[in-house]
GROMACS .gro file of C-alpha atoms in nm:
model
  194
    1MET     CA    1  -2.082   1.126  -0.895
    2ALA     CA    2  -2.096   0.974  -0.547
    3ASP     CA    3  -1.803   1.025  -0.311
    4VAL     CA    4  -1.634   0.685  -0.288
    5LEU     CA    5  -1.431   0.755   0.028
    6PRO     CA    6  -1.709   0.694   0.286
    7LEU     CA    7  -1.776   0.358   0.117
    8VAL     CA    8  -1.404   0.277   0.114
    9GLU     CA    9  -1.374   0.359   0.484
   10ALA     CA   10  -1.680   0.143   0.560
   11ARG     CA   11  -1.517  -0.148   0.372
   12LEU     CA   12  -1.194  -0.104   0.570
   13ARG     CA   13  -1.385  -0.097   0.900
   14SER     CA   14  -1.588  -0.408   0.811
   15ALA     CA   15  -1.269  -0.598   0.722
   16LEU     CA   16  -1.026  -0.465   0.984
   17GLY     CA   17  -1.242  -0.331   1.270
   18GLU     CA   18  -1.238   0.017   1.418
   19PRO     CA   19  -0.922   0.222   1.358
   20ASP     CA   20  -0.747   0.322   1.679
   21ALA     CA   21  -0.569   0.618   1.517
   22ARG     CA   22  -0.574   0.824   1.198
   23ALA     CA   23  -0.359   1.096   1.051
   24ALA     CA   24  -0.401   1.319   0.747
   25VAL     CA   25  -0.139   1.451   0.507
   26THR     CA   26  -0.194   1.700   0.226
   27PHE     CA   27   0.066   1.763  -0.042
   28LEU     CA   28   0.059   2.074  -0.258
   29GLY     CA   29  -0.171   2.017  -0.554
   30THR     CA   30  -0.317   1.688  -0.429
   31ASP     CA   31  -0.621   1.569  -0.240
   32ARG     CA   32  -0.588   1.493   0.130
   33ILE     CA   33  -0.463   1.143   0.212
   34GLU     CA   34  -0.547   0.984   0.546
   35VAL     CA   35  -0.375   0.684   0.700
   36LEU     CA   36  -0.580   0.473   0.940
   37ARG     CA   37  -0.420   0.240   1.196
   38PHE     CA   38  -0.587  -0.086   1.296
   39GLN     CA   39  -0.457  -0.305   1.578
   40GLU     CA   40  -0.536  -0.677   1.583
   41GLY     CA   41  -0.344  -0.879   1.841
   42ASP     CA   42   0.027  -0.839   1.770
   43ILE     CA   43  -0.036  -0.710   1.415
   44VAL     CA   44  -0.080  -0.344   1.331
   45ARG     CA   45  -0.221  -0.251   0.991
   46TYR     CA   46  -0.195   0.086   0.820
   47ALA     CA   47  -0.444   0.162   0.542
   48THR     CA   48  -0.457   0.468   0.321
   49LEU     CA   49  -0.782   0.653   0.262
   50GLY     CA   50  -0.798   0.905  -0.020
   51MET     CA   51  -0.594   0.746  -0.298
   52SER     CA   52  -0.914   0.600  -0.447
   53ALA     CA   53  -1.097   0.936  -0.459
   54GLN     CA   54  -0.977   0.978  -0.819
   55PRO     CA   55  -0.910   0.702  -1.071
   56MET     CA   56  -0.547   0.647  -1.163
   57SER     CA   57  -0.484   0.750  -1.522
   58ASP     CA   58  -0.238   0.656  -1.790
   59PRO     CA   59   0.058   0.894  -1.757
   60THR     CA   60   0.070   0.926  -2.138
   61ALA     CA   61  -0.296   1.039  -2.163
   62VAL     CA   62  -0.349   1.403  -2.255
   63LEU     CA   63  -0.638   1.438  -2.009
   64ALA     CA   64  -0.709   1.226  -1.701
   65ASP     CA   65  -1.050   1.056  -1.713
   66PRO     CA   66  -1.244   1.173  -1.404
   67VAL     CA   67  -1.460   0.857  -1.393
   68GLU     CA   68  -1.295   0.555  -1.553
   69GLY     CA   69  -0.966   0.402  -1.446
   70PRO     CA   70  -0.827   0.181  -1.171
   71ARG     CA   71  -0.875   0.285  -0.809
   72ALA     CA   72  -0.681   0.156  -0.511
   73GLU     CA   73  -0.586   0.202  -0.148
   74LEU     CA   74  -0.270   0.066   0.018
   75VAL     CA   75  -0.249  -0.165   0.321
   76LEU     CA   76   0.068  -0.238   0.519
   77SER     CA   77   0.074  -0.504   0.795
   78VAL     CA   78   0.361  -0.531   1.049
   79ARG     CA   79   0.423  -0.685   1.388
   80ALA     CA   80   0.352  -0.436   1.666
   81GLY     CA   81   0.602  -0.329   1.929
   82LEU     CA   82   0.922  -0.425   1.745
   83ALA     CA   83   0.991  -0.086   1.584
   84ASP     CA   84   0.852   0.267   1.570
   85THR     CA   85   0.633   0.180   1.271
   86ASP     CA   86   0.385   0.463   1.336
   87LYS     CA   87   0.636   0.688   1.158
   88VAL     CA   88   0.534   0.508   0.835
   89LEU     CA   89   0.231   0.738   0.806
   90ARG     CA   90   0.401   1.004   0.595
   91PRO     CA   91   0.584   0.761   0.360
   92LEU     CA   92   0.253   0.576   0.309
   93ALA     CA   93   0.076   0.902   0.229
   94VAL     CA   94   0.354   0.985  -0.020
   95LEU     CA   95   0.303   0.649  -0.192
   96ALA     CA   96  -0.076   0.697  -0.195
   97ALA     CA   97  -0.035   1.043  -0.352
   98SER     CA   98   0.203   0.918  -0.624
   99PRO     CA   99  -0.076   0.859  -0.883
  100GLN     CA  100  -0.180   1.226  -0.852
  101VAL     CA  101   0.172   1.367  -0.820
  102GLU     CA  102   0.366   1.149  -1.066
  103GLY     CA  103   0.086   1.012  -1.285
  104VAL     CA  104   0.172   0.650  -1.210
  105ILE     CA  105  -0.068   0.359  -1.199
  106VAL     CA  106  -0.005   0.149  -0.888
  107ALA     CA  107  -0.067  -0.218  -0.965
  108PRO     CA  108   0.036  -0.561  -0.830
  109GLY     CA  109   0.400  -0.641  -0.906
  110ALA     CA  110   0.509  -0.277  -0.894
  111SER     CA  111   0.786  -0.145  -0.672
  112LEU     CA  112   0.732   0.182  -0.489
  113ASP     CA  113   1.033   0.356  -0.334
  114VAL     CA  114   1.026   0.642  -0.085
  115GLY     CA  115   1.403   0.698  -0.092
  116GLU     CA  116   1.437   0.682   0.287
  117PRO     CA  117   1.362   0.426   0.560
  118LEU     CA  118   0.989   0.355   0.590
  119TRP     CA  119   1.022   0.428   0.965
  120PRO     CA  120   1.323   0.512   1.188
  121GLY     CA  121   1.585   0.239   1.165
  122ALA     CA  122   1.385   0.039   0.908
  123PRO     CA  123   1.592  -0.176   0.671
  124PHE     CA  124   1.335  -0.098   0.398
  125THR     CA  125   1.305   0.201   0.165
  126SER     CA  126   1.062   0.045  -0.080
  127VAL     CA  127   0.766  -0.189  -0.101
  128LEU     CA  128   0.640  -0.454  -0.341
  129VAL     CA  129   0.273  -0.415  -0.431
  130ALA     CA  130   0.106  -0.755  -0.383
  131GLU     CA  131  -0.217  -0.901  -0.522
  132PRO     CA  132  -0.539  -0.769  -0.364
  133GLY     CA  133  -0.836  -0.963  -0.234
  134GLY     CA  134  -0.695  -1.150   0.062
  135LEU     CA  135  -0.734  -0.916   0.358
  136VAL     CA  136  -0.987  -0.663   0.227
  137GLU     CA  137  -1.218  -0.754  -0.062
  138ASP     CA  138  -1.245  -0.525  -0.363
  139LEU     CA  139  -1.518  -0.264  -0.336
  140GLU     CA  140  -1.736  -0.299  -0.647
  141PHE     CA  141  -1.929  -0.011  -0.807
  142ASP     CA  142  -2.177   0.016  -1.092
  143GLU     CA  143  -2.039   0.078  -1.442
  144PRO     CA  144  -1.846   0.277  -1.552
  145LEU     CA  145  -1.659   0.298  -1.218
  146ASP     CA  146  -1.378   0.050  -1.162
  147PRO     CA  147  -1.370  -0.129  -0.826
  148VAL     CA  148  -1.146  -0.003  -0.547
  149ARG     CA  149  -0.871  -0.260  -0.488
  150PHE     CA  150  -0.695  -0.280  -0.151
  151LEU     CA  151  -0.332  -0.350  -0.236
  152PRO     CA  152  -0.108  -0.511   0.028
  153LEU     CA  153   0.242  -0.365   0.054
  154LEU     CA  154   0.539  -0.593   0.129
  155PRO     CA  155   0.849  -0.405   0.255
  156MET     CA  156   1.168  -0.474   0.056
  157THR     CA  157   1.529  -0.418   0.152
  158PRO     CA  158   1.740  -0.233  -0.110
  159ASN     CA  159   1.903  -0.566  -0.208
  160GLU     CA  160   1.563  -0.732  -0.252
  161ALA     CA  161   1.440  -0.437  -0.459
  162ALA     CA  162   1.746  -0.459  -0.686
  163TRP     CA  163   1.706  -0.838  -0.719
  164LYS     CA  164   1.334  -0.791  -0.801
  165ARG     CA  165   1.419  -0.547  -1.082
  166VAL     CA  166   1.629  -0.819  -1.247
  167HIS     CA  167   1.425  -1.133  -1.170
  168GLY     CA  168   1.070  -1.001  -1.126
  169ALA     CA  169   0.812  -0.980  -0.849
  170GLN     CA  170   0.703  -1.344  -0.875
  171ALA     CA  171   1.059  -1.472  -0.831
  172LEU     CA  172   1.111  -1.255  -0.521
  173GLN     CA  173   0.784  -1.371  -0.367
  174GLU     CA  174   0.881  -1.735  -0.432
  175ARG     CA  175   1.218  -1.674  -0.264
  176TRP     CA  176   1.045  -1.524   0.041
  177LEU     CA  177   0.813  -1.825   0.055
  178THR     CA  178   1.096  -2.078   0.013
  179HIS     CA  179   1.290  -1.922   0.300
  180GLY     CA  180   0.987  -1.878   0.528
  181THR     CA  181   1.042  -1.502   0.543
  182ASP     CA  182   0.822  -1.323   0.797
  183LEU     CA  183   0.719  -1.026   0.583
  184ARG     CA  184   0.549  -0.863   0.883
  185ASP     CA  185   0.873  -0.845   1.083
  186PRO     CA  186   0.962  -0.472   1.080
  187SER     CA  187   1.330  -0.543   1.144
  188ARG     CA  188   1.391  -0.853   0.932
  189GLY     CA  189   1.701  -0.883   0.718
  190SER     CA  190   1.717  -0.947   0.346
  191VAL     CA  191   1.624  -1.292   0.219
  192PRO     CA  192   1.923  -1.490   0.078
  193LEU     CA  193   1.944  -1.389  -0.289
  194GLU     CA  194   2.202  -1.633  -0.428
   0.00000   0.00000   0.00000
């Protein structure tokens, strides 16, 4: 089977330009996860590379299918220069390794929590996984391989994460939209939840 990662990196470069930095993290028992940083004006984007090397498998399956199953990479966009967001590299790698480590399938609408601030002083410890296809198009493969989806991550405050658990991802996204929340602001406060 062909290695998908060079194709994934080529798709990221064609959509986001040349990365100006990259870092690699390896966790015991997992494949290496890289995080690439792309700068575009006042926006900095962090994209994982390595999560899509293996398909995500149903945690209840006895054996993981080495070919079939959803594949994804994660993309986080924030305003540059307002916080030390480069420290998000390790938390992003942790999230990207979660399908291998915890056997979870990362999909739109899911919440992912790292249990600590995403970067020093960040008001966020978790992210909402948003719908793919806007920033980076899916990378299609021949059958039986599933496409690689590039999933945007939207940082959530603990209050927003708790509210989302009760009301759902769609309701939280509508609240953000109604209040004109700048989801790329690395130091924004929680949206009004009443």
